[in-house]
Amino acid sequence: ERKEVLRRKKGREGTMTLLLFFLFLSLSCLSANGRLSYNYYEKSCPKVEEIVRDVMVQKQILQPTTAGATVRLFFHDCFVDGCDASVLLSSTPTNKAERDADINLSLPGDGFDAIVRAKTQLEFSCPGTVSCADILALATRDLVTI
C-alpha cells in the first residue's frame, strides 16, 4: 500500500513538473514575440522616411556611386554581426572600431557621408529619435529603389 501511495505521488509530481515546464515555455514564447512595424516613427518622427529619401536622392545626384557604397555599407553592417550600425562608429585611442578593420578599409566614403547627412537632417527635425541602424536601412532601401 505504501509503494502504491509513493508511485501515485511521483506520478503527480512528474505531471506537475511537466505542466509547469510547458507553462513557462509558453510564457517565454509570448514575451519573445517582438514585432517590427512599418510605422515605428509615426508619432516620434513622422517625416523620417521623407527626410531620408530626400537626402539620398540629393546625394545620389551629386555622387552617383552613393547607392553602391551605401548598399555595401549595409551589407558589411547587417550581414556580419546584425544591423547595429557599428560599422559607422569611429575608432578611439583605446578601441579599434569595426569601421577600421582591415576588411572594411575599402568601404567607400560616399556611404558613410550619405548616412551622416541623413542623421544631421533628422537631428534638426527630431533630435535623438532615429537610430543610425534604421537610417542605414532606410537609406539603403531608398537608394535601391530610386
Tab-separated table of N, CA and C in Angstrom:
chain	number	residue	atom	x	y	z
A	1	GLU	N	0.830	-1.194	0.000
A	1	GLU	CA	0.000	0.000	0.000
A	1	GLU	C	0.876	1.261	0.000
A	2	ARG	N	1.940	1.238	0.780
A	2	ARG	CA	2.853	2.385	0.853
A	2	ARG	C	3.520	2.615	-0.508
A	3	LYS	N	3.888	1.541	-1.186
A	3	LYS	CA	4.501	1.656	-2.512
A	3	LYS	C	3.533	2.282	-3.508
A	4	GLU	N	2.275	1.912	-3.396
A	4	GLU	CA	1.246	2.468	-4.291
A	4	GLU	C	1.094	3.973	-4.067
A	5	VAL	N	1.109	4.400	-2.810
A	5	VAL	CA	0.996	5.832	-2.472
A	5	VAL	C	2.198	6.589	-3.032
A	6	LEU	N	3.390	6.033	-2.851
A	6	LEU	CA	4.604	6.675	-3.374
A	6	LEU	C	4.580	6.753	-4.901
A	7	ARG	N	4.097	5.702	-5.544
A	7	ARG	CA	4.021	5.693	-7.003
A	7	ARG	C	3.074	6.779	-7.503
A	8	ARG	N	1.917	6.914	-6.862
A	8	ARG	CA	0.954	7.959	-7.251
A	8	ARG	C	1.531	9.351	-7.018
A	9	LYS	N	2.226	9.512	-5.894
A	9	LYS	CA	2.817	10.811	-5.564
A	9	LYS	C	3.862	11.202	-6.619
A	10	LYS	N	4.702	10.248	-6.999
A	10	LYS	CA	5.706	10.512	-8.033
A	10	LYS	C	5.040	10.835	-9.366
A	11	GLY	N	3.962	10.144	-9.665
A	11	GLY	CA	3.229	10.407	-10.902
A	11	GLY	C	2.668	11.816	-10.936
A	12	ARG	N	2.107	12.266	-9.799
A	12	ARG	CA	1.570	13.636	-9.716
A	12	ARG	C	2.685	14.670	-9.818
A	13	GLU	N	3.818	14.395	-9.160
A	13	GLU	CA	4.953	15.324	-9.217
A	13	GLU	C	5.475	15.447	-10.649
A	14	GLY	N	5.550	14.324	-11.327
A	14	GLY	CA	6.007	14.340	-12.719
A	14	GLY	C	5.056	15.106	-13.615
A	15	THR	N	3.758	14.897	-13.401
A	15	THR	CA	2.751	15.613	-14.184
A	15	THR	C	2.823	17.106	-13.900
A	16	MET	N	2.964	17.464	-12.613
A	16	MET	CA	3.045	18.872	-12.226
A	16	MET	C	4.297	19.517	-12.824
A	17	THR	N	5.408	18.816	-12.783
A	17	THR	CA	6.649	19.334	-13.359
A	17	THR	C	6.487	19.568	-14.857
A	18	LEU	N	5.875	18.628	-15.523
A	18	LEU	CA	5.643	18.749	-16.959
A	18	LEU	C	4.721	19.928	-17.268
A	19	LEU	N	3.665	20.090	-16.492
A	19	LEU	CA	2.748	21.221	-16.689
A	19	LEU	C	3.451	22.552	-16.467
A	20	LEU	N	4.254	22.640	-15.403
A	20	LEU	CA	5.000	23.876	-15.143
A	20	LEU	C	5.991	24.178	-16.262
A	21	PHE	N	6.646	23.141	-16.763
A	21	PHE	CA	7.582	23.326	-17.866
A	21	PHE	C	6.882	23.939	-19.077
A	22	PHE	N	5.741	23.375	-19.455
A	22	PHE	CA	5.015	23.896	-20.613
A	22	PHE	C	4.438	25.284	-20.352
A	23	LEU	N	4.061	25.563	-19.111
A	23	LEU	CA	3.579	26.901	-18.765
A	23	LEU	C	4.691	27.923	-18.966
A	24	PHE	N	5.872	27.644	-18.418
A	24	PHE	CA	6.994	28.567	-18.574
A	24	PHE	C	7.431	28.688	-20.032
A	25	LEU	N	7.389	27.594	-20.748
A	25	LEU	CA	7.738	27.621	-22.164
A	25	LEU	C	6.784	28.520	-22.942
A	26	SER	N	5.498	28.381	-22.680
A	26	SER	CA	4.520	29.210	-23.399
A	26	SER	C	4.636	30.672	-23.004
A	27	LEU	N	4.932	30.961	-21.737
A	27	LEU	CA	5.106	32.351	-21.312
A	27	LEU	C	6.347	32.971	-21.937
A	28	SER	N	7.415	32.201	-22.048
A	28	SER	CA	8.629	32.745	-22.660
A	28	SER	C	8.419	33.016	-24.142
A	29	CYS	N	7.610	32.213	-24.800
A	29	CYS	CA	7.311	32.451	-26.216
A	29	CYS	C	6.504	33.729	-26.384
A	30	LEU	N	5.605	33.992	-25.464
A	30	LEU	CA	4.802	35.211	-25.546
A	30	LEU	C	5.660	36.447	-25.354
A	31	SER	N	6.577	36.413	-24.401
A	31	SER	CA	7.391	37.590	-24.131
A	31	SER	C	8.436	37.820	-25.214
A	32	ALA	N	8.806	36.800	-25.964
A	32	ALA	CA	9.812	36.936	-27.009
A	32	ALA	C	9.194	37.256	-28.360
A	33	ASN	N	7.942	37.626	-28.372
A	33	ASN	CA	7.244	37.870	-29.623
A	33	ASN	C	7.316	39.349	-30.006
A	34	GLY	N	8.535	39.889	-30.152
A	34	GLY	CA	8.699	41.269	-30.573
A	34	GLY	C	8.335	41.412	-32.035
A	35	ARG	N	7.791	42.540	-32.381
A	35	ARG	CA	7.371	42.735	-33.767
A	35	ARG	C	7.960	44.022	-34.322
A	36	LEU	N	8.331	43.959	-35.576
A	36	LEU	CA	8.734	45.152	-36.294
A	36	LEU	C	7.483	45.824	-36.807
A	37	SER	N	7.574	47.131	-37.020
A	37	SER	CA	6.404	47.814	-37.576
A	37	SER	C	6.861	48.822	-38.619
A	38	TYR	N	6.032	48.985	-39.623
A	38	TYR	CA	6.347	49.934	-40.686
A	38	TYR	C	6.234	51.370	-40.200
A	39	ASN	N	5.445	51.601	-39.201
A	39	ASN	CA	5.188	52.972	-38.752
A	39	ASN	C	5.777	53.242	-37.370
A	40	TYR	N	6.932	52.698	-37.085
A	40	TYR	CA	7.562	52.828	-35.773
A	40	TYR	C	7.765	54.294	-35.381
A	41	TYR	N	8.169	55.133	-36.325
A	41	TYR	CA	8.443	56.542	-36.036
A	41	TYR	C	7.260	57.455	-36.349
A	42	GLU	N	6.087	56.897	-36.551
A	42	GLU	CA	4.915	57.664	-36.966
A	42	GLU	C	4.618	58.844	-36.037
A	43	LYS	N	4.761	58.650	-34.743
A	43	LYS	CA	4.467	59.727	-33.789
A	43	LYS	C	5.717	60.492	-33.379
A	44	SER	N	6.835	59.795	-33.220
A	44	SER	CA	8.041	60.453	-32.720
A	44	SER	C	8.808	61.221	-33.797
A	45	CYS	N	8.701	60.810	-35.048
A	45	CYS	CA	9.389	61.489	-36.153
A	45	CYS	C	8.654	61.177	-37.452
A	46	PRO	N	7.488	61.799	-37.642
A	46	PRO	CA	6.611	61.422	-38.755
A	46	PRO	C	7.210	61.589	-40.151
A	47	LYS	N	8.200	62.445	-40.314
A	47	LYS	CA	8.767	62.680	-41.649
A	47	LYS	C	10.084	61.944	-41.874
A	48	VAL	N	10.375	60.958	-41.044
A	48	VAL	CA	11.658	60.268	-41.141
A	48	VAL	C	11.905	59.702	-42.538
A	49	GLU	N	10.938	59.039	-43.108
A	49	GLU	CA	11.147	58.419	-44.419
A	49	GLU	C	11.311	59.465	-45.509
A	50	GLU	N	10.546	60.528	-45.430
A	50	GLU	CA	10.650	61.617	-46.410
A	50	GLU	C	12.021	62.286	-46.328
A	51	ILE	N	12.479	62.545	-45.115
A	51	ILE	CA	13.780	63.199	-44.926
A	51	ILE	C	14.905	62.320	-45.461
A	52	VAL	N	14.906	61.054	-45.092
A	52	VAL	CA	15.966	60.145	-45.554
A	52	VAL	C	15.935	60.035	-47.070
A	53	ARG	N	14.765	59.894	-47.635
A	53	ARG	CA	14.653	59.761	-49.097
A	53	ARG	C	15.167	61.018	-49.802
A	54	ASP	N	14.772	62.196	-49.320
A	54	ASP	CA	15.237	63.448	-49.936
A	54	ASP	C	16.758	63.568	-49.884
A	55	VAL	N	17.335	63.245	-48.736
A	55	VAL	CA	18.793	63.321	-48.599
A	55	VAL	C	19.470	62.326	-49.545
A	56	MET	N	18.927	61.130	-49.657
A	56	MET	CA	19.530	60.110	-50.526
A	56	MET	C	19.423	60.494	-52.001
A	57	VAL	N	18.298	61.053	-52.404
A	57	VAL	CA	18.141	61.485	-53.797
A	57	VAL	C	19.156	62.579	-54.112
A	58	GLN	N	19.275	63.569	-53.224
A	58	GLN	CA	20.237	64.658	-53.438
A	58	GLN	C	21.667	64.125	-53.500
A	59	LYS	N	22.009	63.236	-52.586
A	59	LYS	CA	23.364	62.684	-52.538
A	59	LYS	C	23.662	61.835	-53.776
A	60	GLN	N	22.688	61.056	-54.230
A	60	GLN	CA	22.876	60.213	-55.412
A	60	GLN	C	23.065	61.075	-56.659
A	61	ILE	N	22.343	62.183	-56.747
A	61	ILE	CA	22.501	63.093	-57.889
A	61	ILE	C	23.904	63.691	-57.890
A	62	LEU	N	24.380	64.104	-56.713
A	62	LEU	CA	25.714	64.700	-56.605
A	62	LEU	C	26.828	63.677	-56.825
A	63	GLN	N	26.624	62.476	-56.332
A	63	GLN	CA	27.652	61.445	-56.402
A	63	GLN	C	27.005	60.108	-56.765
A	64	PRO	N	27.026	59.743	-58.034
A	64	PRO	CA	26.337	58.534	-58.497
A	64	PRO	C	26.817	57.216	-57.873
A	65	THR	N	27.932	57.227	-57.181
A	65	THR	CA	28.404	55.995	-56.535
A	65	THR	C	27.786	55.783	-55.149
A	66	THR	N	26.949	56.722	-54.722
A	66	THR	CA	26.363	56.655	-53.380
A	66	THR	C	25.548	55.383	-53.168
A	67	ALA	N	24.742	55.004	-54.141
A	67	ALA	CA	23.886	53.819	-53.972
A	67	ALA	C	24.727	52.566	-53.723
A	68	GLY	N	25.709	52.340	-54.566
A	68	GLY	CA	26.564	51.165	-54.395
A	68	GLY	C	27.318	51.188	-53.073
A	69	ALA	N	27.822	52.361	-52.710
A	69	ALA	CA	28.575	52.492	-51.460
A	69	ALA	C	27.692	52.210	-50.247
A	70	THR	N	26.461	52.688	-50.291
A	70	THR	CA	25.552	52.509	-49.154
A	70	THR	C	25.073	51.066	-49.049
A	71	VAL	N	24.798	50.438	-50.180
A	71	VAL	CA	24.403	49.022	-50.161
A	71	VAL	C	25.539	48.183	-49.581
A	72	ARG	N	26.753	48.483	-49.977
A	72	ARG	CA	27.907	47.742	-49.462
A	72	ARG	C	28.088	47.978	-47.963
A	73	LEU	N	27.881	49.208	-47.532
A	73	LEU	CA	27.960	49.545	-46.110
A	73	LEU	C	26.903	48.766	-45.322
A	74	PHE	N	25.695	48.727	-45.866
A	74	PHE	CA	24.599	47.984	-45.241
A	74	PHE	C	24.965	46.500	-45.120
A	75	PHE	N	25.523	45.952	-46.179
A	75	PHE	CA	25.933	44.544	-46.154
A	75	PHE	C	26.962	44.297	-45.057
A	76	HIS	N	27.991	45.145	-44.995
A	76	HIS	CA	29.051	44.952	-44.004
A	76	HIS	C	28.523	45.107	-42.586
A	77	ASP	N	27.509	45.935	-42.399
A	77	ASP	CA	26.948	46.111	-41.060
A	77	ASP	C	25.996	44.978	-40.703
A	78	CYS	N	25.046	44.712	-41.562
A	78	CYS	CA	23.945	43.798	-41.218
A	78	CYS	C	24.258	42.324	-41.367
A	79	PHE	N	25.021	41.941	-42.342
A	79	PHE	CA	25.202	40.526	-42.603
A	79	PHE	C	26.399	39.926	-41.885
A	80	VAL	N	27.083	40.712	-41.098
A	80	VAL	CA	28.208	40.192	-40.341
A	80	VAL	C	27.805	39.967	-38.885
A	81	ASP	N	27.436	41.024	-38.186
A	81	ASP	CA	27.067	40.907	-36.769
A	81	ASP	C	25.691	41.471	-36.469
A	82	GLY	N	24.836	41.605	-37.459
A	82	GLY	CA	23.499	42.153	-37.223
A	82	GLY	C	23.467	43.647	-37.461
A	83	CYS	N	22.292	44.159	-37.729
A	83	CYS	CA	22.113	45.578	-38.068
A	83	CYS	C	22.170	46.438	-36.813
A	84	ASP	N	23.363	46.879	-36.464
A	84	ASP	CA	23.509	47.706	-35.266
A	84	ASP	C	24.241	49.017	-35.544
A	85	ALA	N	24.553	49.272	-36.797
A	85	ALA	CA	25.266	50.480	-37.229
A	85	ALA	C	26.664	50.578	-36.626
A	86	SER	N	27.197	49.479	-36.138
A	86	SER	CA	28.529	49.503	-35.538
A	86	SER	C	29.608	49.848	-36.556
A	87	VAL	N	29.348	49.598	-37.822
A	87	VAL	CA	30.320	49.913	-38.864
A	87	VAL	C	30.458	51.430	-39.048
A	88	LEU	N	29.532	52.197	-38.509
A	88	LEU	CA	29.589	53.655	-38.625
A	88	LEU	C	30.442	54.300	-37.535
A	89	LEU	N	30.717	53.570	-36.467
A	89	LEU	CA	31.469	54.132	-35.344
A	89	LEU	C	32.930	54.337	-35.714
A	90	SER	N	33.501	55.398	-35.184
A	90	SER	CA	34.918	55.687	-35.409
A	90	SER	C	35.748	55.112	-34.271
A	91	SER	N	37.001	54.849	-34.560
A	91	SER	CA	37.912	54.327	-33.541
A	91	SER	C	38.235	55.395	-32.508
A	92	THR	N	38.616	54.934	-31.334
A	92	THR	CA	39.109	55.815	-30.272
A	92	THR	C	40.555	55.412	-30.004
A	93	PRO	N	41.268	56.188	-29.214
A	93	PRO	CA	42.653	55.802	-28.924
A	93	PRO	C	42.778	54.418	-28.271
A	94	THR	N	41.738	53.982	-27.576
A	94	THR	CA	41.818	52.698	-26.872
A	94	THR	C	41.023	51.576	-27.533
A	95	ASN	N	40.301	51.878	-28.616
A	95	ASN	CA	39.450	50.860	-29.226
A	95	ASN	C	39.429	51.017	-30.744
A	96	LYS	N	39.828	49.977	-31.447
A	96	LYS	CA	39.765	49.991	-32.909
A	96	LYS	C	38.350	49.614	-33.327
A	97	ALA	N	37.691	50.509	-34.036
A	97	ALA	CA	36.297	50.298	-34.432
A	97	ALA	C	36.197	49.323	-35.598
A	98	GLU	N	35.011	48.761	-35.748
A	98	GLU	CA	34.711	47.848	-36.856
A	98	GLU	C	34.979	48.530	-38.198
A	99	ARG	N	34.711	49.819	-38.248
A	99	ARG	CA	34.919	50.606	-39.464
A	99	ARG	C	36.376	50.538	-39.934
A	100	ASP	N	37.291	50.446	-38.977
A	100	ASP	CA	38.716	50.451	-39.292
A	100	ASP	C	39.333	49.054	-39.369
A	101	ALA	N	38.497	48.031	-39.331
A	101	ALA	CA	39.000	46.665	-39.508
A	101	ALA	C	39.510	46.521	-40.941
A	102	ASP	N	40.506	45.690	-41.132
A	102	ASP	CA	41.119	45.533	-42.456
A	102	ASP	C	40.088	45.271	-43.550
A	103	ILE	N	39.115	44.431	-43.265
A	103	ILE	CA	38.114	44.075	-44.278
A	103	ILE	C	37.218	45.261	-44.656
A	104	ASN	N	37.112	46.254	-43.783
A	104	ASN	CA	36.233	47.395	-44.045
A	104	ASN	C	36.965	48.636	-44.547
A	105	LEU	N	38.273	48.589	-44.638
A	105	LEU	CA	39.030	49.773	-45.057
A	105	LEU	C	38.714	50.206	-46.481
A	106	SER	N	38.235	49.302	-47.297
A	106	SER	CA	37.928	49.647	-48.686
A	106	SER	C	36.495	50.162	-48.868
A	107	LEU	N	35.736	50.289	-47.781
A	107	LEU	CA	34.371	50.814	-47.918
A	107	LEU	C	34.429	52.258	-48.399
A	108	PRO	N	33.685	52.592	-49.455
A	108	PRO	CA	33.712	53.949	-49.997
A	108	PRO	C	33.137	54.970	-49.014
A	109	GLY	N	33.750	56.136	-48.993
A	109	GLY	CA	33.312	57.206	-48.099
A	109	GLY	C	31.925	57.735	-48.403
A	110	ASP	N	31.444	57.564	-49.641
A	110	ASP	CA	30.117	58.073	-50.004
A	110	ASP	C	29.009	57.458	-49.156
A	111	GLY	N	29.144	56.197	-48.822
A	111	GLY	CA	28.133	55.542	-47.991
A	111	GLY	C	28.087	56.151	-46.601
A	112	PHE	N	29.257	56.352	-46.011
A	112	PHE	CA	29.321	56.981	-44.690
A	112	PHE	C	28.757	58.397	-44.742
A	113	ASP	N	29.157	59.144	-45.770
A	113	ASP	CA	28.704	60.530	-45.911
A	113	ASP	C	27.187	60.613	-46.065
A	114	ALA	N	26.613	59.702	-46.816
A	114	ALA	CA	25.159	59.707	-47.014
A	114	ALA	C	24.430	59.524	-45.687
A	115	ILE	N	24.901	58.614	-44.858
A	115	ILE	CA	24.254	58.357	-43.568
A	115	ILE	C	24.447	59.546	-42.631
A	116	VAL	N	25.630	60.135	-42.637
A	116	VAL	CA	25.883	61.312	-41.790
A	116	VAL	C	24.975	62.464	-42.196
A	117	ARG	N	24.798	62.670	-43.487
A	117	ARG	CA	23.904	63.741	-43.957
A	117	ARG	C	22.460	63.500	-43.520
A	118	ALA	N	22.005	62.267	-43.650
A	118	ALA	CA	20.635	61.945	-43.231
A	118	ALA	C	20.486	62.119	-41.724
A	119	LYS	N	21.458	61.656	-40.960
A	119	LYS	CA	21.404	61.782	-39.498
A	119	LYS	C	21.376	63.249	-39.092
A	120	THR	N	22.168	64.077	-39.754
A	120	THR	CA	22.193	65.510	-39.454
A	120	THR	C	20.831	66.139	-39.694
A	121	GLN	N	20.220	65.842	-40.826
A	121	GLN	CA	18.883	66.385	-41.125
A	121	GLN	C	17.846	65.902	-40.116
A	122	LEU	N	17.920	64.638	-39.757
A	122	LEU	CA	16.957	64.089	-38.798
A	122	LEU	C	17.143	64.684	-37.408
A	123	GLU	N	18.366	65.006	-37.037
A	123	GLU	CA	18.605	65.620	-35.729
A	123	GLU	C	17.985	67.015	-35.643
A	124	PHE	N	17.867	67.712	-36.774
A	124	PHE	CA	17.173	69.005	-36.777
A	124	PHE	C	15.674	68.817	-36.560
A	125	SER	N	15.102	67.808	-37.176
A	125	SER	CA	13.652	67.578	-37.108
A	125	SER	C	13.215	66.847	-35.844
A	126	CYS	N	13.931	65.824	-35.478
A	126	CYS	CA	13.558	65.011	-34.309
A	126	CYS	C	14.830	64.539	-33.616
A	127	PRO	N	15.413	65.408	-32.807
A	127	PRO	CA	16.692	65.087	-32.171
A	127	PRO	C	16.640	63.842	-31.279
A	128	GLY	N	17.678	63.028	-31.415
A	128	GLY	CA	17.830	61.863	-30.559
A	128	GLY	C	16.770	60.790	-30.714
A	129	THR	N	16.109	60.747	-31.860
A	129	THR	CA	14.981	59.827	-32.022
A	129	THR	C	15.291	58.646	-32.933
A	130	VAL	N	15.834	58.908	-34.096
A	130	VAL	CA	16.016	57.858	-35.106
A	130	VAL	C	17.414	57.251	-34.984
A	131	SER	N	17.465	55.938	-34.900
A	131	SER	CA	18.750	55.255	-34.745
A	131	SER	C	19.521	55.234	-36.064
A	132	CYS	N	20.834	55.200	-35.956
A	132	CYS	CA	21.675	55.124	-37.154
A	132	CYS	C	21.442	53.817	-37.907
A	133	ALA	N	21.143	52.748	-37.198
A	133	ALA	CA	20.852	51.470	-37.864
A	133	ALA	C	19.601	51.596	-38.727
A	134	ASP	N	18.585	52.286	-38.218
A	134	ASP	CA	17.367	52.488	-39.005
A	134	ASP	C	17.626	53.412	-40.188
A	135	ILE	N	18.437	54.436	-39.983
A	135	ILE	CA	18.773	55.350	-41.085
A	135	ILE	C	19.491	54.577	-42.191
A	136	LEU	N	20.437	53.738	-41.811
A	136	LEU	CA	21.170	52.946	-42.802
A	136	LEU	C	20.224	52.024	-43.568
A	137	ALA	N	19.291	51.406	-42.880
A	137	ALA	CA	18.327	50.512	-43.544
A	137	ALA	C	17.409	51.294	-44.476
A	138	LEU	N	16.886	52.427	-44.015
A	138	LEU	CA	16.001	53.249	-44.855
A	138	LEU	C	16.752	53.795	-46.067
A	139	ALA	N	17.965	54.282	-45.834
A	139	ALA	CA	18.764	54.848	-46.922
A	139	ALA	C	19.063	53.794	-47.987
A	140	THR	N	19.416	52.608	-47.553
A	140	THR	CA	19.706	51.526	-48.500
A	140	THR	C	18.467	51.178	-49.301
A	141	ARG	N	17.349	51.058	-48.613
A	141	ARG	CA	16.087	50.757	-49.310
A	141	ARG	C	15.795	51.821	-50.365
A	142	ASP	N	15.930	53.091	-49.977
A	142	ASP	CA	15.610	54.181	-50.899
A	142	ASP	C	16.572	54.229	-52.080
A	143	LEU	N	17.852	54.032	-51.821
A	143	LEU	CA	18.831	54.087	-52.907
A	143	LEU	C	18.670	52.931	-53.888
A	144	VAL	N	18.197	51.810	-53.427
A	144	VAL	CA	17.966	50.672	-54.320
A	144	VAL	C	16.748	50.922	-55.194
A	145	THR	N	15.788	51.687	-54.698
A	145	THR	CA	14.532	51.883	-55.438
A	145	THR	C	14.476	53.161	-56.263
A	146	ILE	N	15.453	54.063	-56.120
A	146	ILE	CA	15.379	55.292	-56.940
A	146	ILE	C	16.053	55.104	-58.287
